[in-house]
Short mmCIF file of C-alpha atoms and ligand atoms in Angstrom, two decimals:
data_model
loop_
_atom_site.label_atom_id
_atom_site.label_comp_id
_atom_site.label_asym_id
_atom_site.label_seq_id
_atom_site.Cartn_x
_atom_site.Cartn_y
_atom_site.Cartn_z
CA UNK A 1 0.22 0.02 -0.06
CA UNK A 2 2.98 2.36 0.47
CA UNK A 3 5.99 3.39 -1.29
CA UNK A 4 9.79 3.43 0.20
CA UNK A 5 8.89 6.19 2.58
CA UNK A 6 6.06 4.36 3.85
CA UNK A 7 3.16 7.24 2.50
CA UNK A 8 0.22 6.36 0.58
CA UNK A 9 0.33 7.22 -2.75
CA UNK A 10 -2.88 9.20 -3.85
CA UNK A 11 -4.04 9.66 -7.03
CA UNK A 12 -6.87 12.50 -6.95
CA UNK A 13 -9.01 12.48 -10.24
CA UNK A 14 -11.12 15.62 -10.04
CA UNK A 15 -8.46 17.42 -8.25
CA UNK A 16 -9.51 20.84 -8.69
CA UNK A 17 -13.33 20.16 -7.95
CA UNK A 18 -14.82 20.55 -4.26
CA UNK A 19 -14.38 17.19 -3.17
CA UNK A 20 -10.63 17.11 -4.85
CA UNK A 21 -9.94 20.49 -3.19
CA UNK A 22 -10.96 19.21 -0.08
CA UNK A 23 -9.13 16.13 -0.23
CA UNK A 24 -5.92 18.20 -0.99
CA UNK A 25 -6.51 19.74 2.11
CA UNK A 26 -6.49 16.63 4.51
CA UNK A 27 -3.54 15.38 2.37
CA UNK A 28 -1.87 19.23 2.91
CA UNK A 29 -2.51 18.44 6.91
CA UNK A 30 -1.12 14.99 6.83
CA UNK A 31 2.10 15.03 5.00
CA UNK A 32 3.82 12.29 6.54
CA UNK A 33 1.15 9.62 5.72
CA UNK A 34 0.01 10.63 2.28
CA UNK A 35 1.51 11.94 -1.06
CA UNK A 36 0.05 13.40 -4.09
CA UNK A 37 1.13 11.32 -7.02
CA UNK A 38 -1.65 12.39 -9.51
CA UNK A 39 -3.54 15.35 -10.27
CA UNK A 40 -6.08 15.67 -12.58
CA UNK A 41 -8.77 18.56 -13.99
CA UNK A 42 -11.11 18.88 -17.05
CA UNK A 43 -10.75 22.51 -17.78
CA UNK A 44 -9.40 24.47 -14.87
CA UNK A 45 -5.63 24.65 -15.84
CA UNK A 46 -5.13 27.62 -13.31
CA UNK A 47 -5.72 25.62 -10.49
CA UNK A 48 -4.18 22.51 -11.57
CA UNK A 49 -0.84 24.24 -12.01
CA UNK A 50 -1.28 25.82 -8.55
CA UNK A 51 -1.71 22.32 -7.22
CA UNK A 52 0.70 20.71 -9.23
CA UNK A 53 3.70 23.39 -7.82
CA UNK A 54 2.34 22.77 -4.33
CA UNK A 55 2.25 19.03 -4.21
CA UNK A 56 4.80 18.14 -7.15
CA UNK A 57 2.92 15.35 -8.07
CA UNK A 58 4.23 12.64 -10.58
CA UNK A 59 1.76 12.88 -13.03
CA UNK A 60 -0.81 15.84 -14.08
CA UNK A 61 -3.58 15.33 -16.35
CA UNK A 62 -5.62 17.90 -18.30
CA UNK A 63 -8.52 16.63 -19.64
CA UNK A 64 -9.35 19.89 -22.19
CA UNK A 65 -6.46 18.69 -24.88
CA UNK A 66 -6.62 22.46 -25.84
CA UNK A 67 -5.29 23.56 -22.62
CA UNK A 68 -2.52 21.00 -22.61
CA UNK A 69 0.18 23.55 -23.98
CA UNK A 70 -0.52 25.96 -21.06
CA UNK A 71 -0.06 23.42 -18.36
CA UNK A 72 3.03 21.93 -19.98
CA UNK A 73 4.87 25.05 -19.93
CA UNK A 74 4.21 26.36 -16.71
CA UNK A 75 5.08 22.72 -15.27
CA UNK A 76 8.54 22.77 -17.76
CA UNK A 77 10.79 23.54 -14.85
CA UNK A 78 9.09 20.64 -13.01
CA UNK A 79 9.88 16.89 -12.89
CA UNK A 80 6.39 16.48 -13.49
CA UNK A 81 4.73 14.41 -16.56
CA UNK A 82 1.87 16.20 -18.17
CA UNK A 83 -0.86 14.46 -20.43
CA UNK A 84 -3.92 15.57 -21.89
CA UNK A 85 -7.75 13.98 -23.21
CA UNK A 86 -10.06 11.48 -21.90
CA UNK A 87 -7.68 8.38 -22.56
CA UNK A 88 -4.91 9.87 -20.74
CA UNK A 89 -7.09 9.74 -17.69
CA UNK A 90 -7.51 6.07 -18.30
CA UNK A 91 -3.76 5.31 -19.40
CA UNK A 92 -2.85 6.93 -16.09
CA UNK A 93 -5.32 5.09 -13.85
CA UNK A 94 -3.76 1.94 -15.25
CA UNK A 95 -0.49 2.81 -14.21
CA UNK A 96 1.46 1.63 -11.33
CA UNK A 97 2.49 4.98 -9.75
CA UNK A 98 -0.29 5.37 -7.03
CA UNK A 99 -1.93 3.19 -4.11
CA UNK A 100 -5.22 4.77 -3.75
CA UNK A 101 -7.61 6.62 -6.14
CA UNK A 102 -9.61 9.42 -4.93
CA UNK A 103 -12.36 9.27 -7.42
CA UNK A 104 -13.83 12.64 -7.70
CA UNK A 105 -14.37 13.33 -11.16
CA UNK A 106 -18.31 14.27 -11.18
CA UNK A 107 -20.89 12.48 -13.58
CA UNK A 108 -20.42 9.47 -16.05
CA UNK A 109 -16.71 10.73 -17.24
CA UNK A 110 -15.44 9.23 -13.84
CA UNK A 111 -16.80 5.80 -14.73
CA UNK A 112 -13.50 4.74 -16.99
CA UNK A 113 -10.80 5.90 -15.33
CA UNK A 114 -12.78 4.41 -12.15
CA UNK A 115 -12.65 0.74 -13.85
CA UNK A 116 -9.49 0.93 -14.74
CA UNK A 117 -7.92 1.72 -11.66
CA UNK A 118 -10.12 -1.40 -10.31
CA UNK A 119 -8.84 -3.38 -13.00
CA UNK A 120 -5.15 -2.17 -11.89
CA UNK A 121 -6.23 -3.69 -8.33
CA UNK A 122 -5.97 -0.11 -6.70
CA UNK A 123 -7.76 0.90 -3.78
CA UNK A 124 -10.59 3.56 -4.45
CA UNK A 125 -11.99 6.29 -2.63
CA UNK A 126 -15.14 6.54 -4.16
CA UNK A 127 -16.91 9.90 -4.26
CA UNK A 128 -17.90 9.50 -7.83
CA UNK A 129 -21.24 8.00 -7.14
CA UNK A 130 -22.47 7.91 -10.84
CA UNK A 131 -19.63 5.48 -11.41
CA UNK A 132 -21.79 2.99 -9.15
CA UNK A 133 -25.32 4.36 -10.36
CA UNK A 134 -24.39 3.44 -13.96
CA UNK A 135 -22.57 0.22 -13.84
CA UNK A 136 -22.85 -1.15 -10.45
CA UNK A 137 -22.93 -4.85 -10.91
CA UNK A 138 -20.02 -5.03 -13.35
CA UNK A 139 -18.20 -2.29 -11.04
CA UNK A 140 -18.19 -4.46 -8.07
CA UNK A 141 -18.02 -7.84 -9.59
CA UNK A 142 -14.72 -6.23 -10.81
CA UNK A 143 -13.53 -4.93 -7.56
CA UNK A 144 -13.95 -8.64 -6.25
CA UNK A 145 -11.75 -9.87 -9.07
CA UNK A 146 -9.44 -7.34 -8.69
CA UNK A 147 -9.14 -7.66 -4.92
CA UNK A 148 -9.40 -3.57 -5.10
CA UNK A 149 -11.36 -2.33 -2.14
CA UNK A 150 -14.05 0.39 -2.97
CA UNK A 151 -14.08 2.79 0.22
CA UNK A 152 -16.71 5.28 -0.07
CA UNK A 153 -16.67 8.92 0.47
CA UNK A 154 -20.08 9.78 0.20
CA UNK A 155 -21.20 10.95 3.45
CA UNK A 156 -24.03 8.73 3.86
CA UNK A 157 -22.36 5.88 2.40
CA UNK A 158 -19.37 6.54 4.60
CA UNK A 159 -21.71 6.37 7.67
CA UNK A 160 -22.80 3.01 6.85
CA UNK A 161 -19.30 1.84 5.96
CA UNK A 162 -18.17 3.02 9.88
CA UNK A 163 -20.93 1.83 11.71
CA UNK A 164 -20.43 -2.03 9.82
CA UNK A 165 -17.00 -2.15 11.07
CA UNK A 166 -16.83 -4.99 13.16
CA UNK A 167 -20.20 -6.72 12.47
CA UNK A 168 -18.68 -9.08 10.06
CA UNK A 169 -21.27 -11.71 11.04
CA UNK A 170 -24.54 -9.34 11.54
CA UNK A 171 -27.04 -9.31 9.51
CA UNK A 172 -28.45 -5.89 8.19
CA UNK A 173 -32.54 -5.61 8.52
CA UNK A 174 -32.39 -2.35 6.45
CA UNK A 175 -30.34 1.03 6.05
CA UNK A 176 -31.82 4.21 6.50
CA UNK A 177 -29.98 7.36 4.45
CA UNK A 178 -30.42 10.65 5.74
CA UNK A 179 -31.20 13.31 3.29
CA UNK A 180 -31.25 17.18 4.29
CA UNK A 181 -34.41 17.71 1.98
CA UNK A 182 -32.11 20.72 0.02
CA UNK A 183 -33.18 24.07 -0.04
CA UNK A 184 -36.52 23.73 -1.03
CA UNK A 185 -37.72 21.49 1.68
CA UNK A 186 -41.48 21.79 2.47
CA UNK A 187 -42.08 23.68 -0.85
CA UNK A 188 -44.63 22.50 -3.47
CA UNK A 189 -44.68 22.30 -7.10
CA UNK A 190 -46.55 25.85 -7.39
CA UNK A 191 -43.10 27.10 -6.05
CA UNK A 192 -40.69 24.96 -7.57
CA UNK A 193 -42.04 25.65 -11.05
CA UNK A 194 -40.43 29.33 -10.65
CA UNK A 195 -37.44 28.13 -9.04
CA UNK A 196 -34.26 29.76 -10.91
CA UNK A 197 -30.51 28.30 -11.00
CA UNK A 198 -28.88 30.82 -8.57
CA UNK A 199 -31.47 29.87 -5.71
CA UNK A 200 -31.13 26.17 -6.32
CA UNK A 201 -27.57 26.58 -6.22
CA UNK A 202 -27.83 27.70 -2.49
CA UNK A 203 -27.73 24.11 -0.64
CA UNK A 204 -28.19 25.18 3.41
CA UNK A 205 -25.69 22.57 4.86
CA UNK A 206 -23.01 21.95 2.58
CA UNK A 207 -21.03 23.21 -0.03
CA UNK A 208 -20.48 21.25 -3.09
CA UNK A 209 -19.93 21.14 -6.96
CA UNK A 210 -22.95 22.44 -8.96
CA UNK A 211 -24.03 18.93 -10.36
CA UNK A 212 -24.56 17.57 -6.90
CA UNK A 213 -26.03 20.86 -5.49
CA UNK A 214 -29.02 20.79 -8.03
CA UNK A 215 -29.38 16.69 -7.63
CA UNK A 216 -29.79 17.70 -3.67
CA UNK A 217 -32.41 20.43 -4.13
CA UNK A 218 -34.34 18.09 -6.64
CA UNK A 219 -33.38 14.95 -4.27
CA UNK A 220 -32.04 13.11 -7.18
CA UNK A 221 -28.82 13.04 -5.30
CA UNK A 222 -30.69 10.67 -2.74
CA UNK A 223 -32.09 8.55 -5.47
CA UNK A 224 -28.67 8.27 -7.06
CA UNK A 225 -27.05 7.23 -3.80
CA UNK A 226 -29.92 4.56 -2.91
CA UNK A 227 -28.81 2.73 -5.80
CA UNK A 228 -24.97 3.58 -4.79
CA UNK A 229 -26.01 1.72 -1.66
CA UNK A 230 -27.53 -1.11 -2.97
CA UNK A 231 -24.39 -1.91 -4.79
CA UNK A 232 -21.56 -1.12 -2.17
CA UNK A 233 -23.39 -2.88 0.85
CA UNK A 234 -25.24 -5.93 -1.73
CA UNK A 235 -28.91 -4.86 -0.38
CA UNK A 236 -32.14 -5.69 -1.81
CA UNK A 237 -33.89 -2.86 -2.99
CA UNK A 238 -36.44 -2.74 -0.13
CA UNK A 239 -33.75 -2.75 2.47
CA UNK A 240 -32.81 1.12 1.48
CA UNK A 241 -35.04 3.76 3.27
CA UNK A 242 -34.60 7.45 3.05
CA UNK A 243 -35.58 9.99 5.71
CA UNK A 244 -35.29 13.37 5.81
CA UNK A 245 -33.08 14.73 8.55
CA UNK A 246 -32.90 18.56 7.80
CA UNK A 247 -29.65 19.28 10.67
CA UNK A 248 -27.27 16.73 8.53
CA UNK A 249 -25.93 15.58 11.79
CA UNK A 250 -26.69 11.89 11.67
CA UNK A 251 -25.11 11.09 8.26
CA UNK A 252 -27.20 7.51 8.06
CA UNK A 253 -27.91 4.52 9.90
CA UNK A 254 -27.99 0.77 9.82
CA UNK A 255 -31.18 -1.03 11.73
CA UNK A 256 -29.46 -4.80 12.23
CA UNK A 257 -31.94 -7.51 12.36
CA UNK A 258 -31.92 -7.85 15.78
CA UNK A 259 -33.81 -3.87 15.65
CA UNK A 260 -30.57 -2.52 17.01
CA UNK A 261 -29.74 1.08 15.23
CA UNK A 262 -26.12 2.15 15.00
CA UNK A 263 -25.65 5.57 13.31
CA UNK A 264 -22.08 7.55 12.74
CA UNK A 265 -22.81 11.44 13.44
CA UNK A 266 -20.74 14.54 12.91
CA UNK A 267 -20.82 17.97 11.75
CA UNK A 268 -21.15 18.22 7.82
CA UNK A 269 -18.01 18.60 6.85
CA UNK A 270 -16.65 16.41 3.64
CA UNK A 271 -13.04 16.39 4.78
CA UNK A 272 -14.16 13.56 7.48
CA UNK A 273 -15.68 11.27 5.20
CA UNK A 274 -12.65 11.94 2.62
CA UNK A 275 -10.01 11.44 5.19
CA UNK A 276 -11.83 8.38 6.47
CA UNK A 277 -11.48 6.73 2.98
CA UNK A 278 -8.10 7.85 2.57
CA UNK A 279 -6.87 6.60 5.92
CA UNK A 280 -8.74 3.40 6.29
CA UNK A 281 -8.40 1.26 7.93
CA UNK A 282 -7.09 4.03 10.41
CA UNK A 283 -8.88 6.76 11.92
CA UNK A 284 -6.65 10.02 11.97
CA UNK A 285 -6.90 12.83 14.02
CA UNK A 286 -8.45 15.94 12.73
CA UNK A 287 -9.10 19.43 13.87
CA UNK A 288 -12.30 19.67 12.38
CA UNK A 289 -15.08 21.87 14.49
CA UNK A 290 -17.02 19.01 16.81
CA UNK A 291 -20.51 18.72 17.49
CA UNK A 292 -21.58 19.77 20.99
CA UNK A 293 -24.27 17.96 22.56
CA UNK A 294 -24.44 20.33 25.67
CA UNK A 295 -25.76 22.99 23.41
CA UNK A 296 -29.47 23.50 22.38
CA UNK A 297 -29.89 20.84 19.73
CA UNK A 298 -32.78 19.45 17.87
CA UNK A 299 -32.70 16.64 15.72
CA UNK A 300 -35.95 15.97 13.70
CA UNK A 301 -36.90 13.50 11.11
CA UNK A 302 -39.46 13.21 8.64
CA UNK A 303 -40.39 11.32 5.49
CA UNK A 304 -39.72 12.68 1.90
CA UNK A 305 -42.45 14.44 0.06
CA UNK A 306 -42.23 12.16 -3.31
CA UNK A 307 -45.32 13.53 -4.49
CA UNK A 308 -43.48 16.79 -5.00
CA UNK A 309 -39.74 15.49 -5.30
CA UNK A 310 -40.78 13.03 -7.87
CA UNK A 311 -37.26 12.27 -8.75
CA UNK A 312 -36.89 10.02 -5.46
CA UNK A 313 -40.21 8.14 -6.99
CA UNK A 314 -38.18 7.79 -10.86
CA UNK A 315 -35.05 6.79 -8.78
CA UNK A 316 -36.80 4.09 -6.81
CA UNK A 317 -38.22 2.67 -9.83
CA UNK A 318 -34.70 2.42 -11.37
CA UNK A 319 -33.28 0.86 -8.16
CA UNK A 320 -36.05 -1.81 -8.30
CA UNK A 321 -36.07 -2.38 -11.63
CA UNK A 322 -32.16 -2.24 -12.24
CA UNK A 323 -30.87 -3.27 -15.45
CA UNK A 324 -29.84 -0.36 -17.70
CA UNK A 325 -32.58 1.85 -16.13
CA UNK A 326 -30.24 3.51 -13.49
CA UNK A 327 -27.76 4.26 -16.38
CA UNK A 328 -30.59 5.74 -18.49
CA UNK A 329 -31.83 7.86 -15.30
CA UNK A 330 -28.22 9.17 -14.46
CA UNK A 331 -27.87 10.14 -18.29
CA UNK A 332 -31.22 11.89 -18.50
CA UNK A 333 -30.57 13.65 -15.18
CA UNK A 334 -26.76 14.95 -16.34
CA UNK A 335 -28.74 16.46 -19.46
CA UNK A 336 -31.40 17.68 -17.41
CA UNK A 337 -29.06 19.40 -14.70
CA UNK A 338 -27.00 20.85 -17.40
CA UNK A 339 -29.75 22.63 -19.25
CA UNK A 340 -31.19 23.70 -16.07
CA UNK A 341 -27.76 25.34 -15.04
CA UNK A 342 -27.72 27.31 -18.27
CA UNK A 343 -31.32 28.38 -17.82
CA UNK A 344 -32.80 26.25 -20.59
CA UNK A 345 -35.01 24.53 -18.85
CA UNK A 346 -37.12 25.34 -15.63
CA UNK A 347 -36.75 23.14 -12.24
CA UNK A 348 -39.71 20.77 -12.66
CA UNK A 349 -38.68 20.19 -16.16
CA UNK A 350 -35.73 18.23 -15.06
CA UNK A 351 -37.74 15.28 -13.44
CA UNK A 352 -39.93 15.40 -16.73
CA UNK A 353 -36.94 14.89 -18.66
CA UNK A 354 -35.75 11.89 -16.75
CA UNK A 355 -39.13 10.13 -16.63
CA UNK A 356 -39.60 10.76 -20.85
CA UNK A 357 -36.66 9.51 -21.46
CA UNK A 358 -36.56 6.59 -19.11
CA UNK A 359 -39.79 5.51 -20.77
CA UNK A 360 -38.27 5.87 -23.88
CA UNK A 361 -35.25 3.91 -23.93
CA UNK A 362 -35.34 0.06 -24.20
CA UNK A 363 -34.99 -2.00 -21.19
CA UNK A 364 -32.13 -4.18 -21.04
CA UNK A 365 -31.83 -6.50 -18.27
CA UNK A 366 -28.53 -7.81 -17.99
CA UNK A 367 -26.27 -5.09 -19.98
CA UNK A 368 -22.67 -5.73 -21.05
CA UNK A 369 -20.28 -2.55 -20.08
CA UNK A 370 -20.60 -1.40 -23.43
CA UNK A 371 -24.41 -1.81 -23.24
CA UNK A 372 -24.29 0.59 -20.59
CA UNK A 373 -22.01 3.08 -22.67
CA UNK A 374 -24.50 2.65 -25.48
CA UNK A 375 -27.40 3.24 -22.91
CA UNK A 376 -25.68 6.33 -21.86
CA UNK A 377 -25.27 7.89 -25.36
CA UNK A 378 -28.96 7.11 -26.31
CA UNK A 379 -30.32 8.49 -23.37
CA UNK A 380 -27.96 11.94 -23.65
CA UNK A 381 -29.21 11.95 -26.95
CA UNK A 382 -32.69 11.20 -26.48
CA UNK A 383 -32.98 13.66 -23.13
CA UNK A 384 -31.21 16.34 -25.55
CA UNK A 385 -33.56 16.11 -28.33
CA UNK A 386 -36.48 16.91 -25.61
CA UNK A 387 -34.68 20.30 -24.79
CA UNK A 388 -34.29 21.35 -28.31
CA UNK A 389 -38.11 21.32 -29.24
P1 NDP B 401 -17.14 19.47 -9.05
O1 NDP B 401 -17.87 19.76 -9.92
O2 NDP B 401 -16.88 20.34 -7.96
O3 NDP B 401 -15.43 18.71 -9.59
C1 NDP B 401 -15.65 17.86 -10.45
C2 NDP B 401 -14.26 17.55 -10.75
O4 NDP B 401 -14.13 16.93 -12.25
C3 NDP B 401 -13.28 18.82 -11.05
O5 NDP B 401 -11.89 18.20 -10.96
C4 NDP B 401 -13.34 18.96 -12.92
O6 NDP B 401 -12.52 19.92 -13.21
C5 NDP B 401 -13.56 17.44 -12.84
N1 NDP B 401 -14.17 17.17 -14.56
C6 NDP B 401 -15.43 17.42 -14.81
N2 NDP B 401 -15.88 16.95 -15.89
C7 NDP B 401 -14.68 16.16 -16.00
C8 NDP B 401 -14.79 15.37 -17.18
N3 NDP B 401 -15.77 15.21 -18.37
N4 NDP B 401 -13.74 14.64 -17.34
C9 NDP B 401 -12.70 14.64 -16.61
N5 NDP B 401 -12.82 15.88 -15.33
C10 NDP B 401 -14.05 15.85 -15.46
O7 NDP B 401 -17.89 18.25 -8.48
P2 NDP B 401 -17.76 17.84 -6.75
O8 NDP B 401 -16.43 17.75 -6.46
O9 NDP B 401 -18.79 18.23 -6.30
O10 NDP B 401 -18.18 16.00 -7.03
C11 NDP B 401 -17.10 15.16 -7.45
C12 NDP B 401 -18.28 13.91 -7.56
O11 NDP B 401 -18.37 13.43 -5.85
C13 NDP B 401 -19.61 13.80 -7.71
O12 NDP B 401 -19.85 12.68 -8.50
C14 NDP B 401 -20.39 14.02 -6.62
O13 NDP B 401 -21.63 13.23 -6.82
C15 NDP B 401 -19.63 13.49 -5.52
N6 NDP B 401 -19.89 13.87 -3.99
C16 NDP B 401 -19.80 15.22 -4.05
C17 NDP B 401 -20.01 15.58 -2.54
C18 NDP B 401 -19.37 16.83 -2.45
O14 NDP B 401 -19.32 17.46 -1.41
N7 NDP B 401 -19.00 18.09 -3.61
C19 NDP B 401 -20.39 14.85 -1.81
C20 NDP B 401 -20.49 13.65 -1.94
C21 NDP B 401 -20.29 13.02 -2.98
P3 NDP B 401 -12.70 21.44 -13.67
O15 NDP B 401 -12.44 21.89 -12.93
O16 NDP B 401 -11.48 21.49 -14.86
O17 NDP B 401 -13.83 21.51 -14.39
MG1 MG B 402 -24.28 11.75 -0.01
#
């Protein structure tokens, strides 16, 4: 797991994003434990260059090939290899220069490099939930074959993972994923129809990338997380429950077969699950702010309003039916969120777009990996064609 000087070598895929930047903060605070071997970005060349000059990785990759020259020139004086393009991401993931990939690319784009890391037998700290939503069966099977541990970074799944430590012989009755409810908790369609991009981008508890922030506002994020949980923990669909917990202090819970419930708690700060995944099996000390039970606190729980936030219903359908349906849901959702962020469609249109795409695309019960890629492409094309009308 480590190089000659005993550090865990981390490849941060998506280093310029919200998760990537926080992972680098964790690494900076633990220089004797982690080293940065790979940094990747899509188009944020300035930040990638600054990160590279600070962390001196072995390799950087810029997805956008037009930016290759800028990055290469800026790092010319350094012993850092610079690559560009989508295939370079996969090639680097297949190299033997790191111990753990932090998979923090957003969306379907994260799937191929993550698959490569798994085939390479590397540990994966998985933030990119879309990887499991799209092709969870194949990803988990490959992880088993190649003995590649997948350690969740998503806070809910990290909570479940932490609650499972020491429970090797226990049977899970169900898991309870907590959801903050996002900025529009309690709102109804007559309000949501007028919601604009900037309002939807303001999340009450978490500061995240644009895509997941919109997914949180529509509750699609929780839908994706239900599917992610099914694969990560080998659950049946009806063992996954969602409850609204607006304070985001309980990050999720397991109810075991004896009725006992374990939860993992803490102030909402993604650095904690990131650090736990990177440090696993060690729990590392941190200076993150602590939750204080002596202060007046109220922790509340309620059922999600699935009539208003229909994305949860669509994701539940995909969770139960399986096959290529979660992949189709994810692709249509990526197109919908992209269009909403560009003010091309309204807030409620996002759900309609996903629903119509799920109805339109042919169902495949046991897709191969290439069929997943095809379903993704076809669902994107269909969803995009609805926007042009
Ligand atoms: P961001 O949008 O903040 O960052 C995404 C990262 O991926 C950036 O480094 C970006 O580069 C890169 N990227 C974007 N598109 C591509 C592409 N097509 N090919 C290669 N790289 C690309 O996202 P987040 O950090 O918020 O989220 C990352 C993942 O983690 C998502 O899957 C999300 O669901 C998950 N997650 C995030 C949480 C959070 O708190 N943010 C919580 C739980 C899960 P560039 O900067 O150049 O665009
Ligand atoms: Mg989450």
